[in-house]
Short mmCIF file of C-alpha atoms and ligand atoms in Angstrom, two decimals:
data_model
loop_
_atom_site.label_atom_id
_atom_site.label_comp_id
_atom_site.label_asym_id
_atom_site.label_seq_id
_atom_site.Cartn_x
_atom_site.Cartn_y
_atom_site.Cartn_z
CA MET A 1 126.54 49.39 88.10
CA LEU A 2 125.99 53.09 87.43
CA LYS A 3 122.41 54.30 87.27
CA PRO A 4 121.33 54.67 83.62
CA PHE A 5 121.18 58.28 82.43
CA ILE A 6 118.84 58.95 79.50
CA ALA A 7 118.93 62.46 78.05
CA ALA A 8 116.84 64.06 75.32
CA ASN A 9 118.53 66.66 73.14
CA TRP A 10 115.76 68.34 71.22
CA LYS A 11 118.18 70.57 69.28
CA MET A 12 116.26 73.33 67.35
CA ASN A 13 112.87 71.64 67.65
CA LYS A 14 109.62 72.44 69.48
CA THR A 15 107.85 75.69 70.30
CA VAL A 16 106.63 76.39 73.83
CA GLY A 17 103.24 74.88 72.99
CA GLU A 18 104.80 71.74 71.52
CA THR A 19 107.04 71.43 74.56
CA GLU A 20 104.06 71.57 76.92
CA GLU A 21 102.19 69.03 74.84
CA PHE A 22 105.15 66.62 74.90
CA ILE A 23 105.73 66.91 78.64
CA GLN A 24 102.06 66.52 79.53
CA SER A 25 101.90 63.22 77.63
CA PHE A 26 105.38 62.05 78.68
CA ILE A 27 105.06 62.40 82.46
CA PRO A 28 102.36 59.72 82.94
CA MET A 29 104.29 57.36 80.63
CA ILE A 30 107.30 57.24 82.92
CA GLU A 31 105.53 57.57 86.25
CA GLY A 32 107.09 55.49 89.00
CA ILE A 33 110.40 55.00 87.18
CA THR A 34 113.23 55.66 89.58
CA ASP A 35 115.89 53.32 88.20
CA ALA A 36 117.02 55.75 85.50
CA ASP A 37 117.89 59.44 85.55
CA ILE A 38 115.93 61.27 82.87
CA LEU A 39 116.81 64.65 81.39
CA ILE A 40 115.31 66.90 78.74
CA ALA A 41 117.21 69.65 76.92
CA PRO A 42 114.65 71.76 75.05
CA PRO A 43 115.44 75.01 73.20
CA TYR A 44 116.04 78.02 75.48
CA THR A 45 112.61 79.50 74.70
CA SER A 46 110.91 76.41 76.16
CA LEU A 47 112.94 76.14 79.36
CA GLY A 48 110.56 78.15 81.56
CA ALA A 49 107.45 76.29 80.40
CA ALA A 50 109.24 72.94 80.69
CA PHE A 51 110.39 73.72 84.22
CA ARG A 52 106.88 74.65 85.37
CA LEU A 53 105.66 71.20 84.29
CA LEU A 54 108.73 69.24 85.39
CA GLN A 55 109.36 70.74 88.82
CA THR A 56 107.12 68.25 90.60
CA THR A 57 108.84 65.30 88.83
CA ASN A 58 112.40 64.00 89.04
CA ILE A 59 113.05 64.73 85.35
CA LYS A 60 116.03 67.04 85.00
CA LEU A 61 116.15 70.08 82.73
CA ALA A 62 119.20 71.14 80.71
CA GLY A 63 120.39 73.85 78.37
CA GLN A 64 121.87 72.76 75.04
CA ASN A 65 124.77 75.20 75.33
CA VAL A 66 126.14 77.95 77.58
CA HIS A 67 128.59 80.81 77.20
CA TYR A 68 131.92 80.76 79.02
CA GLU A 69 131.56 84.33 80.30
CA GLU A 70 129.19 85.07 83.18
CA LYS A 71 127.59 88.07 81.42
CA GLY A 72 128.28 90.86 78.96
CA ALA A 73 128.23 91.90 75.33
CA PHE A 74 127.70 88.52 73.65
CA THR A 75 124.64 89.00 71.46
CA GLY A 76 122.51 85.90 71.17
CA GLU A 77 124.35 83.92 73.83
CA ILE A 78 123.13 82.50 77.15
CA SER A 79 124.82 82.59 80.57
CA PRO A 80 124.99 79.97 83.33
CA ALA A 81 122.92 82.22 85.64
CA MET A 82 120.18 82.43 82.99
CA LEU A 83 120.02 78.64 82.68
CA LEU A 84 119.92 78.24 86.46
CA ALA A 85 117.16 80.84 86.76
CA GLU A 86 115.06 78.87 84.25
CA GLY A 87 115.39 75.75 86.38
CA CYS A 88 118.23 73.95 84.60
CA SER A 89 120.41 71.63 86.64
CA ASP A 90 122.51 70.55 83.67
CA VAL A 91 123.95 71.75 80.39
CA ILE A 92 125.13 69.97 77.23
CA ILE A 93 128.54 71.28 76.14
CA GLY A 94 130.61 70.65 73.03
CA HIS A 95 127.98 68.95 70.88
CA SER A 96 129.41 68.13 67.46
CA GLU A 97 126.87 70.48 65.86
CA ARG A 98 128.29 73.32 67.99
CA ARG A 99 131.81 72.30 67.04
CA GLN A 100 130.95 71.94 63.35
CA TYR A 101 128.58 74.87 62.69
CA PHE A 102 129.67 77.32 65.38
CA SER A 103 133.41 76.67 65.36
CA GLU A 104 133.71 75.53 68.97
CA THR A 105 137.19 74.28 69.67
CA ASP A 106 138.32 72.11 72.58
CA GLU A 107 139.71 75.28 74.17
CA ILE A 108 136.31 77.00 74.03
CA VAL A 109 134.60 73.82 75.23
CA ASN A 110 137.01 73.67 78.16
CA LYS A 111 136.21 77.28 79.13
CA LYS A 112 132.49 76.47 78.97
CA VAL A 113 132.90 73.37 81.13
CA LYS A 114 134.80 75.44 83.70
CA THR A 115 132.20 78.22 83.85
CA ALA A 116 129.32 75.75 84.00
CA ARG A 117 130.87 73.79 86.91
CA LYS A 118 131.82 77.00 88.73
CA ASN A 119 128.12 77.84 88.61
CA SER A 120 127.14 74.35 89.82
CA LEU A 121 125.60 73.24 86.53
CA GLU A 122 126.18 69.56 85.83
CA VAL A 123 127.73 68.98 82.43
CA ILE A 124 127.19 66.49 79.62
CA LEU A 125 130.38 66.86 77.61
CA CYS A 126 130.08 65.61 74.02
CA ILE A 127 132.95 64.13 72.05
CA GLY A 128 133.19 61.93 68.98
CA GLU A 129 134.94 61.37 65.68
CA SER A 130 133.88 62.04 62.09
CA LEU A 131 133.48 59.31 59.48
CA GLN A 132 136.72 60.37 57.83
CA GLU A 133 138.56 60.13 61.15
CA ARG A 134 137.09 56.69 61.88
CA GLU A 135 137.98 55.41 58.42
CA GLY A 136 141.49 56.82 58.82
CA ASP A 137 141.86 54.86 62.08
CA LYS A 138 142.04 58.08 64.05
CA THR A 139 139.12 57.49 66.47
CA PHE A 140 141.19 57.06 69.64
CA GLU A 141 143.54 59.88 68.69
CA VAL A 142 140.57 62.22 68.25
CA LEU A 143 138.94 61.12 71.53
CA ASP A 144 142.24 61.57 73.35
CA ARG A 145 142.66 65.08 71.93
CA GLN A 146 139.07 66.08 72.73
CA LEU A 147 139.23 64.70 76.29
CA THR A 148 142.60 66.29 76.97
CA GLY A 149 141.53 69.70 75.62
CA SER A 150 137.98 69.81 76.93
CA LEU A 151 138.77 68.54 80.43
CA LYS A 152 141.98 70.52 81.02
CA ASP A 153 142.31 71.42 84.73
CA MET A 154 138.92 69.87 85.55
CA GLN A 155 137.91 67.20 88.02
CA MET A 156 135.14 64.84 86.98
CA ALA A 157 132.54 65.53 89.72
CA GLY A 158 129.34 66.72 88.03
CA ILE A 159 130.51 65.77 84.54
CA SER A 160 129.19 62.99 82.29
CA ILE A 161 130.64 62.20 78.89
CA ALA A 162 128.54 61.61 75.77
CA TYR A 163 130.31 59.67 73.04
CA GLU A 164 128.61 60.69 69.83
CA PRO A 165 130.30 59.51 66.65
CA ILE A 166 129.39 62.23 64.14
CA TRP A 167 128.66 59.69 61.40
CA ALA A 168 125.92 58.15 63.57
CA ILE A 169 124.09 61.39 64.41
CA GLY A 170 120.75 61.75 62.62
CA THR A 171 121.82 59.28 59.96
CA GLY A 172 120.05 56.15 61.15
CA LYS A 173 123.53 54.55 61.23
CA THR A 174 124.07 53.52 64.85
CA ALA A 175 127.50 52.47 66.00
CA THR A 176 127.40 48.72 66.56
CA PRO A 177 127.19 47.82 70.24
CA GLY A 178 130.79 46.62 69.93
CA GLN A 179 131.98 49.89 68.39
CA ALA A 180 130.20 51.89 71.09
CA ASN A 181 131.64 49.76 73.87
CA GLU A 182 135.14 49.93 72.43
CA ALA A 183 135.05 53.73 72.32
CA HIS A 184 133.51 53.93 75.80
CA ALA A 185 136.18 51.58 77.15
CA PHE A 186 138.84 53.85 75.65
CA ILE A 187 137.21 56.88 77.32
CA ARG A 188 137.00 55.02 80.67
CA GLY A 189 140.66 54.06 80.36
CA TRP A 190 141.61 57.66 79.60
CA LEU A 191 139.64 58.88 82.63
CA LYS A 192 141.25 56.28 84.90
CA LYS A 193 144.68 57.36 83.75
CA ASN A 194 144.08 61.08 84.00
CA LYS A 195 141.33 61.87 86.53
CA ASP A 196 140.07 60.87 89.97
CA GLY A 197 136.74 59.10 90.32
CA ALA A 198 136.75 57.74 86.77
CA GLU A 199 134.64 54.74 87.71
CA ARG A 200 131.77 57.04 88.80
CA VAL A 201 131.58 58.94 85.49
CA ARG A 202 128.62 58.01 83.32
CA ILE A 203 129.46 57.61 79.66
CA LEU A 204 126.43 58.02 77.41
CA TYR A 205 126.17 56.88 73.81
CA GLY A 206 124.56 59.18 71.22
CA GLY A 207 123.82 58.68 67.54
CA SER A 208 120.59 57.19 66.13
CA VAL A 209 119.47 55.68 69.45
CA THR A 210 115.94 54.26 69.11
CA PRO A 211 113.52 52.16 71.17
CA GLU A 212 114.72 49.21 69.07
CA ASN A 213 118.44 49.46 69.80
CA ILE A 214 118.53 50.87 73.35
CA GLU A 215 118.55 47.50 75.09
CA ILE A 216 121.49 46.07 73.17
CA LEU A 217 123.45 49.31 73.60
CA MET A 218 122.76 49.38 77.34
CA ALA A 219 123.81 45.74 77.61
CA GLN A 220 127.38 46.84 76.84
CA PRO A 221 129.39 47.05 80.05
CA GLU A 222 130.75 50.56 79.42
CA VAL A 223 127.51 52.14 78.15
CA ASN A 224 125.81 53.93 81.05
CA GLY A 225 123.12 55.84 79.21
CA ALA A 226 122.11 57.61 76.02
CA LEU A 227 121.89 61.10 74.56
CA VAL A 228 118.95 60.93 72.19
CA GLY A 229 118.11 63.34 69.36
CA GLY A 230 115.41 62.42 66.82
CA ALA A 231 113.85 59.59 68.83
CA SER A 232 113.35 61.88 71.84
CA LEU A 233 110.92 64.15 70.01
CA LYS A 234 107.92 61.87 70.47
CA PRO A 235 106.80 61.08 74.03
CA ASP A 236 106.09 57.39 73.45
CA SER A 237 109.37 56.80 71.67
CA PHE A 238 111.40 58.57 74.37
CA ALA A 239 109.46 56.75 77.12
CA LYS A 240 110.26 53.41 75.44
CA ILE A 241 113.95 54.35 75.38
CA VAL A 242 113.86 55.20 79.09
CA LYS A 243 112.16 51.88 79.88
CA GLY A 244 114.53 49.96 77.61
CA SER A 245 117.53 51.38 79.45
CA ILE A 246 116.66 49.79 82.78
P1 13P B 1 120.12 61.43 66.83
O1 13P B 1 119.61 60.59 67.97
O2 13P B 1 119.04 62.16 66.09
O3 13P B 1 121.05 60.67 65.94
O4 13P B 1 121.00 62.61 67.50
C1 13P B 1 121.98 62.28 68.40
C2 13P B 1 122.47 63.53 69.04
O5 13P B 1 123.15 64.32 68.42
C3 13P B 1 122.08 63.78 70.44
O6 13P B 1 122.81 64.83 70.97
#
């Protein structure tokens, strides 16, 4: 069995002060837990403060995005070196909100994955279908296209996949455990067919994960972790999710 991987994506939430407050209460709640990998992706402005509090723990720190160029005239963007300097070991790439609101295509996502890995950042690559695509029976076609485009010319070392059906994000509508497992099994099958080391890749589920549904989701054979939005914003709720994943 792969070690559970539970990641918090705070999106555009929490100031530096709020970040410090969260981490100070969260650390004692998960003390002694070594059976799950835990990661927090705060906004860029909170990375430094988060790292100062997390560096003596085994909680990993991630950026929510990264640019595909190493440096240059890209106003408002962030480079891999900047994330590394703030203490990040990981980065989330290709989140549906980036694809939807910032026009990230699979080609751009692929360039970001390449630059991140070249700089030794581990990657959580997000994929997932919209409600319209699911209802049109296009889920596997969309996943196939996103995997093919985003992982072009890449090996899987240092990359996890997050399956986040867009219709389940922030809506309170979780995919059923069966739907999640079916999509994860498709992703695993795709990886086995196209990449080496497919059995070592952790596939996380994201979309309205809560302390109440984590156990049943993790009980699915192909679900190896979770990427949590809303329910990761409160320390006790995120700690319960971590504990429920083991
Ligand atoms: P919610 O957990 O708020 O549905 O968000 C999921 C998500 O997008 C994590 O990246």
